[in-house]
Short mmCIF file of C-alpha atoms in Angstrom, two decimals:
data_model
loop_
_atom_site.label_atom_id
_atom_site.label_comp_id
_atom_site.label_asym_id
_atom_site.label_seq_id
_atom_site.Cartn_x
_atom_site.Cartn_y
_atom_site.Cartn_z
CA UNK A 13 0.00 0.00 0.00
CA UNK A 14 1.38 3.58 -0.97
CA UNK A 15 1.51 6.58 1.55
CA UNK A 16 -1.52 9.12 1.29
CA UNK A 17 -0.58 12.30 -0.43
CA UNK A 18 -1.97 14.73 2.14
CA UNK A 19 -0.29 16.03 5.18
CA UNK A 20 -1.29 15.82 8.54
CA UNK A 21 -1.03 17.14 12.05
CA UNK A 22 -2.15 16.49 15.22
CA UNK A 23 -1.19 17.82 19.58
CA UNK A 24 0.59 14.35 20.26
CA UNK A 25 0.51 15.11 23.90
CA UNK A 26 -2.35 15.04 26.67
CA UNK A 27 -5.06 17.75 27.16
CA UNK A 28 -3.97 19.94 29.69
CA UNK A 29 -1.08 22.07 30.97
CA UNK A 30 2.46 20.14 31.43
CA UNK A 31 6.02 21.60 30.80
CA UNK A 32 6.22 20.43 27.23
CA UNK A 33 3.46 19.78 24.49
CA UNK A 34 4.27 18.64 21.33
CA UNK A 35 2.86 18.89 17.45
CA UNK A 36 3.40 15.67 15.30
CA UNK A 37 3.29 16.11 11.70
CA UNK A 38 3.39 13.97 9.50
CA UNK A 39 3.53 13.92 5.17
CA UNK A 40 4.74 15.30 2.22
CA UNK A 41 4.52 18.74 3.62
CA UNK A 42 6.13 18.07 6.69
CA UNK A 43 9.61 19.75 5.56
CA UNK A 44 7.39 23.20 4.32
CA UNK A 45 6.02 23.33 8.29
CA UNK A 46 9.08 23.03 9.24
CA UNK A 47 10.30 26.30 6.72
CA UNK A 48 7.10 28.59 7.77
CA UNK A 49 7.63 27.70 11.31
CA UNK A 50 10.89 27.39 12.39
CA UNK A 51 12.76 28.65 9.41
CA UNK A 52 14.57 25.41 7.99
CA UNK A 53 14.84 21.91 8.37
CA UNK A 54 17.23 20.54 11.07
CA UNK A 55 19.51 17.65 10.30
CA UNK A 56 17.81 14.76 10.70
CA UNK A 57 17.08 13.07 14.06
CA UNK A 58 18.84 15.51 15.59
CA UNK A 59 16.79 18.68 18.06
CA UNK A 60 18.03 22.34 17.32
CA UNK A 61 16.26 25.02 19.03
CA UNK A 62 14.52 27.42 17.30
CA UNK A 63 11.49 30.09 17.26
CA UNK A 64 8.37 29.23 15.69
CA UNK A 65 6.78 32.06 14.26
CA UNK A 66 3.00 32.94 13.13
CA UNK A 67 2.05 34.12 9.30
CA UNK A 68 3.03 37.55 9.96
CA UNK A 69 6.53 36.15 11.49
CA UNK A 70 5.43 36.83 15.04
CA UNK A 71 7.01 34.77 17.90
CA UNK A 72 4.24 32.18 19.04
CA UNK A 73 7.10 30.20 20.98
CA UNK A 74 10.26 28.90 20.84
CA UNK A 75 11.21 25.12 21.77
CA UNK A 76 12.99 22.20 19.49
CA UNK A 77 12.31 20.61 16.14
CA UNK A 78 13.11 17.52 14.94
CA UNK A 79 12.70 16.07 11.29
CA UNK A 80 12.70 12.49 10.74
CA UNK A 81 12.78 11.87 6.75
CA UNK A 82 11.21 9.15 5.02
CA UNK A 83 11.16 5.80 5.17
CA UNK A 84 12.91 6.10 8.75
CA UNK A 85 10.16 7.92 10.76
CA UNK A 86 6.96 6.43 12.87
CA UNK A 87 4.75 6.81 9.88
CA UNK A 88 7.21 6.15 7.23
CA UNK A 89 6.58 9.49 5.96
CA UNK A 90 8.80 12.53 6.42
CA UNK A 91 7.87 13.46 10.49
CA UNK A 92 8.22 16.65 12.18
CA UNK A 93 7.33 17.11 15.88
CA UNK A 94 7.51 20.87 17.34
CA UNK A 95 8.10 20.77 21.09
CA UNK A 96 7.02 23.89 22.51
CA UNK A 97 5.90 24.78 26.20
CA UNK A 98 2.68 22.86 27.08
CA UNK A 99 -0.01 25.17 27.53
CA UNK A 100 -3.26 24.64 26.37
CA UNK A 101 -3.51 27.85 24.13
CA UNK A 102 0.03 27.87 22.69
CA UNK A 103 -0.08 24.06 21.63
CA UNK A 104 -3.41 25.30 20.10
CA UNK A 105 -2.08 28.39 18.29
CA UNK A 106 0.82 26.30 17.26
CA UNK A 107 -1.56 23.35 15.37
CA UNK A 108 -3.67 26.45 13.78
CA UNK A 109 -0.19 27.74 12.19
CA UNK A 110 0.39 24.34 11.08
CA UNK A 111 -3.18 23.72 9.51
CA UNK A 112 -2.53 27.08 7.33
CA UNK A 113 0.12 25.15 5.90
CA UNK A 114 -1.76 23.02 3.37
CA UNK A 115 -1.73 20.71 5.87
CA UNK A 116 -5.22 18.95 7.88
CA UNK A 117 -6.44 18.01 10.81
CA UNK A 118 -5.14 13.69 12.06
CA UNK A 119 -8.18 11.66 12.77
CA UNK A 120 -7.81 9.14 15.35
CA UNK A 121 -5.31 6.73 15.14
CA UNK A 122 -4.73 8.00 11.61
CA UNK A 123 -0.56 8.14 12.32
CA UNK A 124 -0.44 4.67 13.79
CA UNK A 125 -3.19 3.43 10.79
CA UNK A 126 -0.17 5.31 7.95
CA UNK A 127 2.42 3.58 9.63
CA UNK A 128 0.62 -0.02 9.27
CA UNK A 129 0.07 1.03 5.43
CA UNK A 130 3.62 1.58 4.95
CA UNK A 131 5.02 -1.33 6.81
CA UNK A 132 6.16 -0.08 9.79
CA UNK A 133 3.90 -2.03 11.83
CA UNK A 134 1.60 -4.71 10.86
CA UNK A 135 -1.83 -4.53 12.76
CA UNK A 136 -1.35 -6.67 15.57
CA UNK A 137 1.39 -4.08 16.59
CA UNK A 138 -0.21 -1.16 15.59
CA UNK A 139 -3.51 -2.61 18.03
CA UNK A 140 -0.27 -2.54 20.84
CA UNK A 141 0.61 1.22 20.41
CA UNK A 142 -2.87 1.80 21.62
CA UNK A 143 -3.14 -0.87 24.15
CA UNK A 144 0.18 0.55 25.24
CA UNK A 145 -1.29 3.81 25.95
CA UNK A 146 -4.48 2.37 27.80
CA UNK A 147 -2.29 -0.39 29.53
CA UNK A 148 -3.93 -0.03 33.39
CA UNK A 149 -1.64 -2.49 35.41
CA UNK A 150 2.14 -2.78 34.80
CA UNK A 151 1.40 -5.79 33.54
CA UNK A 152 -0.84 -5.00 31.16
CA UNK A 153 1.74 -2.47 29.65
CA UNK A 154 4.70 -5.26 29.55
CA UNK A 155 2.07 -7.21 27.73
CA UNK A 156 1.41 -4.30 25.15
CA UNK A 157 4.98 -3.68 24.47
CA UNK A 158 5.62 -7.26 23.84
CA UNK A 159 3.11 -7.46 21.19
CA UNK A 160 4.59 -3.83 19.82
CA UNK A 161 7.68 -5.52 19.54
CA UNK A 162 6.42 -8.10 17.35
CA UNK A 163 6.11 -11.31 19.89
CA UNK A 164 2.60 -11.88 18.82
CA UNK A 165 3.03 -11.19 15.61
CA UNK A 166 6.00 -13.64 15.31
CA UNK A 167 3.91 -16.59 16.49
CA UNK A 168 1.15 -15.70 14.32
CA UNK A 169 3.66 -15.46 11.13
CA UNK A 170 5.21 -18.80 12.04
CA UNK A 171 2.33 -20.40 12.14
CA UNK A 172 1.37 -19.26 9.12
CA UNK A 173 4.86 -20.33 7.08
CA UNK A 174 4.39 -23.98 8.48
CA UNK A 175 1.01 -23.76 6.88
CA UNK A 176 1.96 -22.09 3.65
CA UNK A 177 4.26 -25.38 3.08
CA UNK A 178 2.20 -28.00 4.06
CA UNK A 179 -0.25 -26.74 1.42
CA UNK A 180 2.19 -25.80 -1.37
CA UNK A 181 3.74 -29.78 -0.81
CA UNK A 182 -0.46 -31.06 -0.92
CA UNK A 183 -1.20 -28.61 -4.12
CA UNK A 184 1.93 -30.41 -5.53
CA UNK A 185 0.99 -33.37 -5.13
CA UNK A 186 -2.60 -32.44 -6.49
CA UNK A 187 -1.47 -31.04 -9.91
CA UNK A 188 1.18 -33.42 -10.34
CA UNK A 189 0.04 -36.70 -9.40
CA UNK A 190 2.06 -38.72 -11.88
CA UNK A 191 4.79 -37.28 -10.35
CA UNK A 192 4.38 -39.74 -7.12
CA UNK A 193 4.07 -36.68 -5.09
CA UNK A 194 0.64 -38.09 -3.35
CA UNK A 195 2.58 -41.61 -2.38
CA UNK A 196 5.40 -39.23 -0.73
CA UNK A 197 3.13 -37.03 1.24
CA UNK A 198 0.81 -39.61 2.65
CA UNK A 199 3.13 -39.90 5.74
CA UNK A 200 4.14 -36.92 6.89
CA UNK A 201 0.73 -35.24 6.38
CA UNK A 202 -0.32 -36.10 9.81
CA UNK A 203 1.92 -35.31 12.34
CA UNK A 204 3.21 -32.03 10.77
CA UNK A 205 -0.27 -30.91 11.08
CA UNK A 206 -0.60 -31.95 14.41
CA UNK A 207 2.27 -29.66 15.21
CA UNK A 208 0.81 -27.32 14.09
CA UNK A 209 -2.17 -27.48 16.01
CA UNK A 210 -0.50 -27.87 18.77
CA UNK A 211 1.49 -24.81 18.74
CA UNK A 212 -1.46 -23.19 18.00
CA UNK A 213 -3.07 -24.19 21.22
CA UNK A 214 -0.63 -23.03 23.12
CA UNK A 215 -1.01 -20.02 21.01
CA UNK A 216 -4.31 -19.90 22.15
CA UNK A 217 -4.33 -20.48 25.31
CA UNK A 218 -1.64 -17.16 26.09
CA UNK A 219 -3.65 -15.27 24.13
CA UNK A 220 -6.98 -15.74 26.67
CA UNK A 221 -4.66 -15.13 29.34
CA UNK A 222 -3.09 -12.00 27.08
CA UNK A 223 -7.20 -10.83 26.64
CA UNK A 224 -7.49 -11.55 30.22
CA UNK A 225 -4.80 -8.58 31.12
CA UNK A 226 -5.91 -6.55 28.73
CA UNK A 227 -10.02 -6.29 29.12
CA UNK A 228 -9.83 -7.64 33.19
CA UNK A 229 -11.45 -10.21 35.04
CA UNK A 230 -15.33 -10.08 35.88
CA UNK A 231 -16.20 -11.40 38.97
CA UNK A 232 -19.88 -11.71 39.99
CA UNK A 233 -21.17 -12.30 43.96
CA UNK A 234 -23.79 -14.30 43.89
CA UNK A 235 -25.26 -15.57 46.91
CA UNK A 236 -28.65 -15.40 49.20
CA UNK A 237 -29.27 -12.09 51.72
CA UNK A 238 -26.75 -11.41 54.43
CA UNK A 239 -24.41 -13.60 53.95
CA UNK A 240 -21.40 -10.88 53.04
CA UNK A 241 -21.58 -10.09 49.73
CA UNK A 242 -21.41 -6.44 50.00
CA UNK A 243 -18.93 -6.64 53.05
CA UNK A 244 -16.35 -9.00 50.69
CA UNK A 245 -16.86 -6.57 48.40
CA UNK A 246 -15.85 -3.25 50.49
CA UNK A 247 -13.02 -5.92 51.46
CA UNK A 248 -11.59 -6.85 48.23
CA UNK A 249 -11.55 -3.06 46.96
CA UNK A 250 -10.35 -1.79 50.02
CA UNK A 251 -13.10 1.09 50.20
CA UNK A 252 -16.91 0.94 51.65
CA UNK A 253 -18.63 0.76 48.61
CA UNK A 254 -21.74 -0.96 49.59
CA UNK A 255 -24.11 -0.58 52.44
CA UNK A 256 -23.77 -3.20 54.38
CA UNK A 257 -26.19 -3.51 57.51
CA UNK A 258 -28.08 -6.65 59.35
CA UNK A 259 -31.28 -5.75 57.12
CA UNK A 260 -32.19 -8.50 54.22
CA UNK A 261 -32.53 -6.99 50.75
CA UNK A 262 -30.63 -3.68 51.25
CA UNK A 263 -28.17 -4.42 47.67
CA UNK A 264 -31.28 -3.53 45.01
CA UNK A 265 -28.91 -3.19 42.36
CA UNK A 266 -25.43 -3.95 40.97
CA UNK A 267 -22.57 -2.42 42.37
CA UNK A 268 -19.16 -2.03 40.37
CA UNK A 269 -15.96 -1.53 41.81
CA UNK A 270 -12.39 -2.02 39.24
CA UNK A 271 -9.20 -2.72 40.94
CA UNK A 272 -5.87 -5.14 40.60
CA UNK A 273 -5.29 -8.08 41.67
CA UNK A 274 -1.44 -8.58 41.15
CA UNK A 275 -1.68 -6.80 38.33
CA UNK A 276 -4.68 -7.91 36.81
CA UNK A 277 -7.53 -5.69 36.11
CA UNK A 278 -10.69 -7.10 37.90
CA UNK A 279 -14.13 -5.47 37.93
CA UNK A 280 -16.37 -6.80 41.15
CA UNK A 281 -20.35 -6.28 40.57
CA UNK A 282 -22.05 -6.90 43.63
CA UNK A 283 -25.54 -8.44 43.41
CA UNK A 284 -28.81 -8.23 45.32
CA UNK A 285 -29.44 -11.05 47.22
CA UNK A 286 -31.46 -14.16 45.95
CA UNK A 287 -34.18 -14.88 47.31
CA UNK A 288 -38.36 -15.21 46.89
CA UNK A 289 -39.75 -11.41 47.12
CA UNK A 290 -43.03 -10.10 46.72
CA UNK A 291 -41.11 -5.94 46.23
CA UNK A 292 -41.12 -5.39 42.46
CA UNK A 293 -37.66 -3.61 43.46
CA UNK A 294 -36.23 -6.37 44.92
CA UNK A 295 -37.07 -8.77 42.03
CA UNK A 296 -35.85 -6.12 39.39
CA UNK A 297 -32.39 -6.25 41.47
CA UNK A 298 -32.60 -10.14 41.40
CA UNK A 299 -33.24 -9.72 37.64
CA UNK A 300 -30.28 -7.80 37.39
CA UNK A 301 -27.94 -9.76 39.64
CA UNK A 302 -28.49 -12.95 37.36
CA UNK A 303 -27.81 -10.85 34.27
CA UNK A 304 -24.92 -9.48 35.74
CA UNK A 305 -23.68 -13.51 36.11
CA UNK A 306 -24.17 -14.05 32.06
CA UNK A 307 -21.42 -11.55 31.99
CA UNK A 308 -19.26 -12.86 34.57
CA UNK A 309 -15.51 -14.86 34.08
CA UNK A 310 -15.97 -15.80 37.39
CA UNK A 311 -18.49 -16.24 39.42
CA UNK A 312 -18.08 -16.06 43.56
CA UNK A 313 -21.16 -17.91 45.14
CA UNK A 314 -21.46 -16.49 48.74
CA UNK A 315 -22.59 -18.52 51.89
CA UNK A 316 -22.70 -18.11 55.22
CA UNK A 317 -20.17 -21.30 56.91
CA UNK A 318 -22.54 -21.76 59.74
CA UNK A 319 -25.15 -23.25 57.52
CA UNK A 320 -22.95 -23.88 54.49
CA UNK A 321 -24.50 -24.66 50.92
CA UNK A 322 -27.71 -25.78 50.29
CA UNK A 323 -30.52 -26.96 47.80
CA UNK A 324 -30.90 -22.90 46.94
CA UNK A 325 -27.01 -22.55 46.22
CA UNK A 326 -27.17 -26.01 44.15
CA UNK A 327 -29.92 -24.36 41.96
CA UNK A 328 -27.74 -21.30 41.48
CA UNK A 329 -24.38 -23.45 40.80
CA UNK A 330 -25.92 -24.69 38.25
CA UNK A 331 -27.77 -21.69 36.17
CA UNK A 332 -24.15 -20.00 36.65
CA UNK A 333 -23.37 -19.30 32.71
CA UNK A 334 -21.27 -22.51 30.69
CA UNK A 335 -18.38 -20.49 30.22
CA UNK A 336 -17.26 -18.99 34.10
CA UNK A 337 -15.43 -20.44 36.67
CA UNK A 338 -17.32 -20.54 39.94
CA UNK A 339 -15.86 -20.92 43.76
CA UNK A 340 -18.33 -21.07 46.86
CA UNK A 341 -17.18 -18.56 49.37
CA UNK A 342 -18.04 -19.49 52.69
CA UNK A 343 -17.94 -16.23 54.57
CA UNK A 344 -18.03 -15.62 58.38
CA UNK A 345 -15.53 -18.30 59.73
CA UNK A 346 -14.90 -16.06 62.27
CA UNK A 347 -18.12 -16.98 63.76
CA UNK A 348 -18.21 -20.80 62.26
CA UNK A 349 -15.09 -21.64 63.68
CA UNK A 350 -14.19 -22.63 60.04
CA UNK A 351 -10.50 -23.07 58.60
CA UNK A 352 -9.62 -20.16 56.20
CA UNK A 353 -8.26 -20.79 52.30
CA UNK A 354 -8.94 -23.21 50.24
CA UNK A 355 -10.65 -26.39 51.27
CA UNK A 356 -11.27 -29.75 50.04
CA UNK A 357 -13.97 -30.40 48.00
CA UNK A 358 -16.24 -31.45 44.65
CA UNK A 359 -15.94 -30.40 41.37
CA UNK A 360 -16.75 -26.75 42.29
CA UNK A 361 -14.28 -24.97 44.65
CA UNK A 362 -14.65 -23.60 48.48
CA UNK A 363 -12.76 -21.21 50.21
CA UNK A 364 -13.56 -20.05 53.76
CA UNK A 365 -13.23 -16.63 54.21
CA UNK A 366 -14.15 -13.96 56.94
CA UNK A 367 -14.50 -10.47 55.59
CA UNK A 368 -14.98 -9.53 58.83
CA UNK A 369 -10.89 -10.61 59.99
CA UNK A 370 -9.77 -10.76 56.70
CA UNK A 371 -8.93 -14.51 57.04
CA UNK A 372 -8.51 -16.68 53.72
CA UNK A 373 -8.97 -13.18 51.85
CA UNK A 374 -5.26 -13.72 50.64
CA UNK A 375 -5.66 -17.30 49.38
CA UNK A 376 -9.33 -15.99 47.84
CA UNK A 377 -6.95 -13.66 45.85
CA UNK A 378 -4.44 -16.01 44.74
CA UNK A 379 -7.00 -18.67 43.55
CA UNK A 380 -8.73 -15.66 41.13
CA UNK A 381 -5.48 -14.95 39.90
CA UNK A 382 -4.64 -18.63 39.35
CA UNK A 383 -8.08 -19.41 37.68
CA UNK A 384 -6.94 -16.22 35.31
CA UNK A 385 -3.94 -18.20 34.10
CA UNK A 386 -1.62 -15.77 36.42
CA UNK A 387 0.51 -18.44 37.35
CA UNK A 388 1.89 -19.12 33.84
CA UNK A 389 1.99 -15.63 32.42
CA UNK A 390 5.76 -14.90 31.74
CA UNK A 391 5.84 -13.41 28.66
CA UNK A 392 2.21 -12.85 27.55
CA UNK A 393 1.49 -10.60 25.02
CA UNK A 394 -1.71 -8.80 24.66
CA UNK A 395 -4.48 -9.69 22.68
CA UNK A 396 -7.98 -8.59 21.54
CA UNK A 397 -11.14 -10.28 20.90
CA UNK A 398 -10.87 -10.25 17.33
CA UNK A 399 -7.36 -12.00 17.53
CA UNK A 400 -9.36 -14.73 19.76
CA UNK A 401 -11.97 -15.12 17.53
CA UNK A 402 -9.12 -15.44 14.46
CA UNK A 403 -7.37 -18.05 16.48
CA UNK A 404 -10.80 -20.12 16.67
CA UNK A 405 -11.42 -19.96 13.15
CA UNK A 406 -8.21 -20.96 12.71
CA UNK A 407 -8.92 -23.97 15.23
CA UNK A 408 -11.96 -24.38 13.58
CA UNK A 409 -10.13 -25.04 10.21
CA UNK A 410 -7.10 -27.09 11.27
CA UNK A 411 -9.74 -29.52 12.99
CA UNK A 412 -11.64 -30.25 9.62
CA UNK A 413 -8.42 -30.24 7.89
CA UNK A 414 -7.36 -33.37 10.25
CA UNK A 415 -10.85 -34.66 9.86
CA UNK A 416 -10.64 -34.95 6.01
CA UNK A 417 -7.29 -36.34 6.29
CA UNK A 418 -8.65 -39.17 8.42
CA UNK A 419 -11.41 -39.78 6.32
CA UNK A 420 -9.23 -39.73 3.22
CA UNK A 421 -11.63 -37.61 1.66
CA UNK A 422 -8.83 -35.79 -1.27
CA UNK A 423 -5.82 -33.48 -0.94
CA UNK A 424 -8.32 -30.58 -2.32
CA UNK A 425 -10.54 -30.72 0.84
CA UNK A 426 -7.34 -30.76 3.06
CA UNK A 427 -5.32 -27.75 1.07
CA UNK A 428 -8.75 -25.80 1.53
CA UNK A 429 -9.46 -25.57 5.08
CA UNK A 430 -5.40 -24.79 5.18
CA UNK A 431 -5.84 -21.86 3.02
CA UNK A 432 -9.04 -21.09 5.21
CA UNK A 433 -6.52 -21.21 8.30
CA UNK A 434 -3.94 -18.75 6.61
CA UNK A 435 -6.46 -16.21 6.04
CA UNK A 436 -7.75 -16.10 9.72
CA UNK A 437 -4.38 -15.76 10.72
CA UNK A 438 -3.65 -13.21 8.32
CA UNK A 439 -6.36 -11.31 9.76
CA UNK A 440 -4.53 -11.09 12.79
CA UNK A 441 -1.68 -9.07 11.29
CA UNK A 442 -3.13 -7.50 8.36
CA UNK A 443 -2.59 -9.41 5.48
CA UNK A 444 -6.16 -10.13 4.93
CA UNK A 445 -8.19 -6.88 6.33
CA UNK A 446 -11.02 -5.43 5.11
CA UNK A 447 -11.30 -1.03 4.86
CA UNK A 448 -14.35 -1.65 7.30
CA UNK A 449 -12.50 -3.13 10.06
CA UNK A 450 -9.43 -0.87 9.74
CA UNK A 451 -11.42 2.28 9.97
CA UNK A 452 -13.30 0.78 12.96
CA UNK A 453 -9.46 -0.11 14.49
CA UNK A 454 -8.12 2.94 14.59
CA UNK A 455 -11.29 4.92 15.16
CA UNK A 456 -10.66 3.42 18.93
CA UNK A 457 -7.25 5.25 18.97
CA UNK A 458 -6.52 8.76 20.11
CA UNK A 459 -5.91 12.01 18.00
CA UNK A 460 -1.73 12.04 18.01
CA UNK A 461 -0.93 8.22 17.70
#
């Protein structure tokens, strides 16, 4: 893909007043700016000081310029960035100058989006820049960076090369069958594509814990009235969120508190409590609470210890949604007597707790973290929904791939759901994008990036 021919600019730092601001621009035009403004070019990559002046050659400010030509610049375009003093009104009256220029105003994202279209970034990178800048944990931002630096986008392209020759050897063999190429494949078929989807398991499975660190954890209380849920919730965020008094029913709606968990962004909703009512308020709040579950990635089902789980919590195990983990909590050991942490048990996890000490509270936190895939997340990358849902379609593929090869169905049936696994993965970098989704990409970014 070419560069565009127009020029644009764009305030590359944050609203507000700070001790330097900066105007990016970016295009063919970029070395004029740099004339009407600050009077010539300065060698490139390298800061000289200089006064930027207005049309009439009035001072607006005076700061550094740097010039970064083309092809080695962010955007692959010639770059200039104008560092002035970062007030509101003079980064403004700088940008106007620059906009009389023949130059126009960046839409979102629209210097990260250039430097995708001239190959300075393929699109899982270019998602990083922004998930970089929205990173919330440290985490999170080591995560982002890894995927700028191409880690994700390695995997991906290996993937794809393994695939690329396993079909080029199977087309071969299709269009030159007299050539014995069909006897000489027949063995190795199998097991090179089981390598293949076995690396891209594992693919798949950092990636979840990648989308995990990037959109959070959602954990839902569940349980019956006054039982703790609103008390383990003030707990866990370590503010009093929630009411919390002796009266049944006082939670009507859902309450949402975000905070870390070593390092991992978790949002807590707090439910009303579950029971028969005859208040329409209370049943609209019970309404909510199990809609607020259909959301969850985890789902916490409060008790009180001293009567433990019953029929009503065995109903509610099992309407918790397919896809969430779920751990009975069984609050107010400090009355039971009960042992805090984790606890033997069936399929579904227990953990005594008291909100009220704060016993077990540490093991409830490292078993969420655990069931997030913490414990084996060295050197995740970051990763979106739309690289998840690539990665299953790529699944999706590989596994009718295998199943034509065991039914010896034909080499054509086998080479197609290959190519149909290259182009999901291409998807994930950029080779195979429509306009639609790049425009609705980098829409999401900020104005400067």
């Amino acid at each position: 893909m070419s560069a565009t021919a127009d020029t644009i600019a764009a305030i590359a730092t944050p609203p507000g007043r700070g001790g330097i601001g900066i105007v990016r621009v970016s295009g063919p035009a970029a070395a004029e700016v740099a004339e009407h403004l600050a009077g010539g070019l300065p060698r490139p990559r390298r800061a000289a000081f200089r006064s930027f002046r207005g049309a009439a050659g009035e001072a607006l400010d005076h700061g550094l310029v740097l010039f970064f030509p083309a092809p080695h610049s962010c955007t692959g375009e010639d770059v200039i960035e104008l560092h002035g003093h970062g007030g509101p009104v003079v980064m403004d009256m700088l940008l106007e100058r620059v906009l009389t220029c023949g130059v126009r105003l960046a839409q979102p994202g629209e210097f990260s989006q250039r430097a995708y279209l001239n190959g300075k970034l393929d699109l899982a990178q270019a998602e990083a820049v922004a998930d970089l800048i929205e990173a919330g944990t440290r985490e999170a931002a080591g995560g982002a960076l890894r995927s700028l630096r191409g880690e994700f986008s390695r995997r991906v392209a290996e993937l794809r090369t393994a695939l690329i020759g396993l079909q080029a050897e199977l087309e071969a063999s299709i269009d030159f069958p007299d050539e014995g190429g069909e006897v000489a494949l027949a063995s190795p078929v199998a097991p090179r594509l089981g390598a293949v989807q076995a690396a891209l398991e594992a693919l798949c499975a950092q990636a979840r814990r990648g989308s995990l660190l990037r959109e959070g954890l959602t954990v839902v209380l569940l349980g019956q009235p006054n039982v703790g849920k609103s008390s383990l919730l003030n707990v866990l965020a370590g503010n009093d969120l929630a009411i919390v008094t002796a009266e049944p029913g006082t939670t009507r709606d859902v309450v949402r508190e975000h905070i870390a968990l070593a390092g991992l962004p978790v949002q807590i909703l707090d439910t009303a409590g579950l029971r028969d009512s005859a208040s329409a308020v209370e049943r609209e709040g019970i309404h909510r609470a199990w809609r607020a579950a259909e959301t969850a990635d985890h789902v916490l089902l409060v008790v009180d210890d001293r009567a433990g789980p019953g029929e009503s919590e065995r109903e509610t195990l099992q309407r918790c949604p397919a896809g969430a983990a779920c751990t009975v909590v069984r609050n107010k050991i400090d009355l039971s007597g009960g042992a805090p942490g984790l606890r033997p048990s069936g399929a579904t996890p227990e953990i005594g707790v008291s909100a009220l000490s704060g016993a077990g509270l540490d093991a409830l936190r490292a078993h969420l973290s655990a069931s997030a895939g913490r414990d084996a997340e060295a050197g995740v990358f970051l990763a979106r929904r739309r690289h998840l849902d690539a990665l299953e379609r790529t699944a999706a593929a590989l596994a009718a791939a295998r199943a034509a090869l065991e039914g010896e169905t034909g080499e054509e049936l086998i080479a197609e759901e290959l190519r149909h696994a290259q182009r999901a993965l291409g998807e994930i970098s950029g080779k195979f994008t429509s306009e639609d989704l790049l425009g609705e990409i980098f829409a999401s970014f900020c104005i400067g990036k």
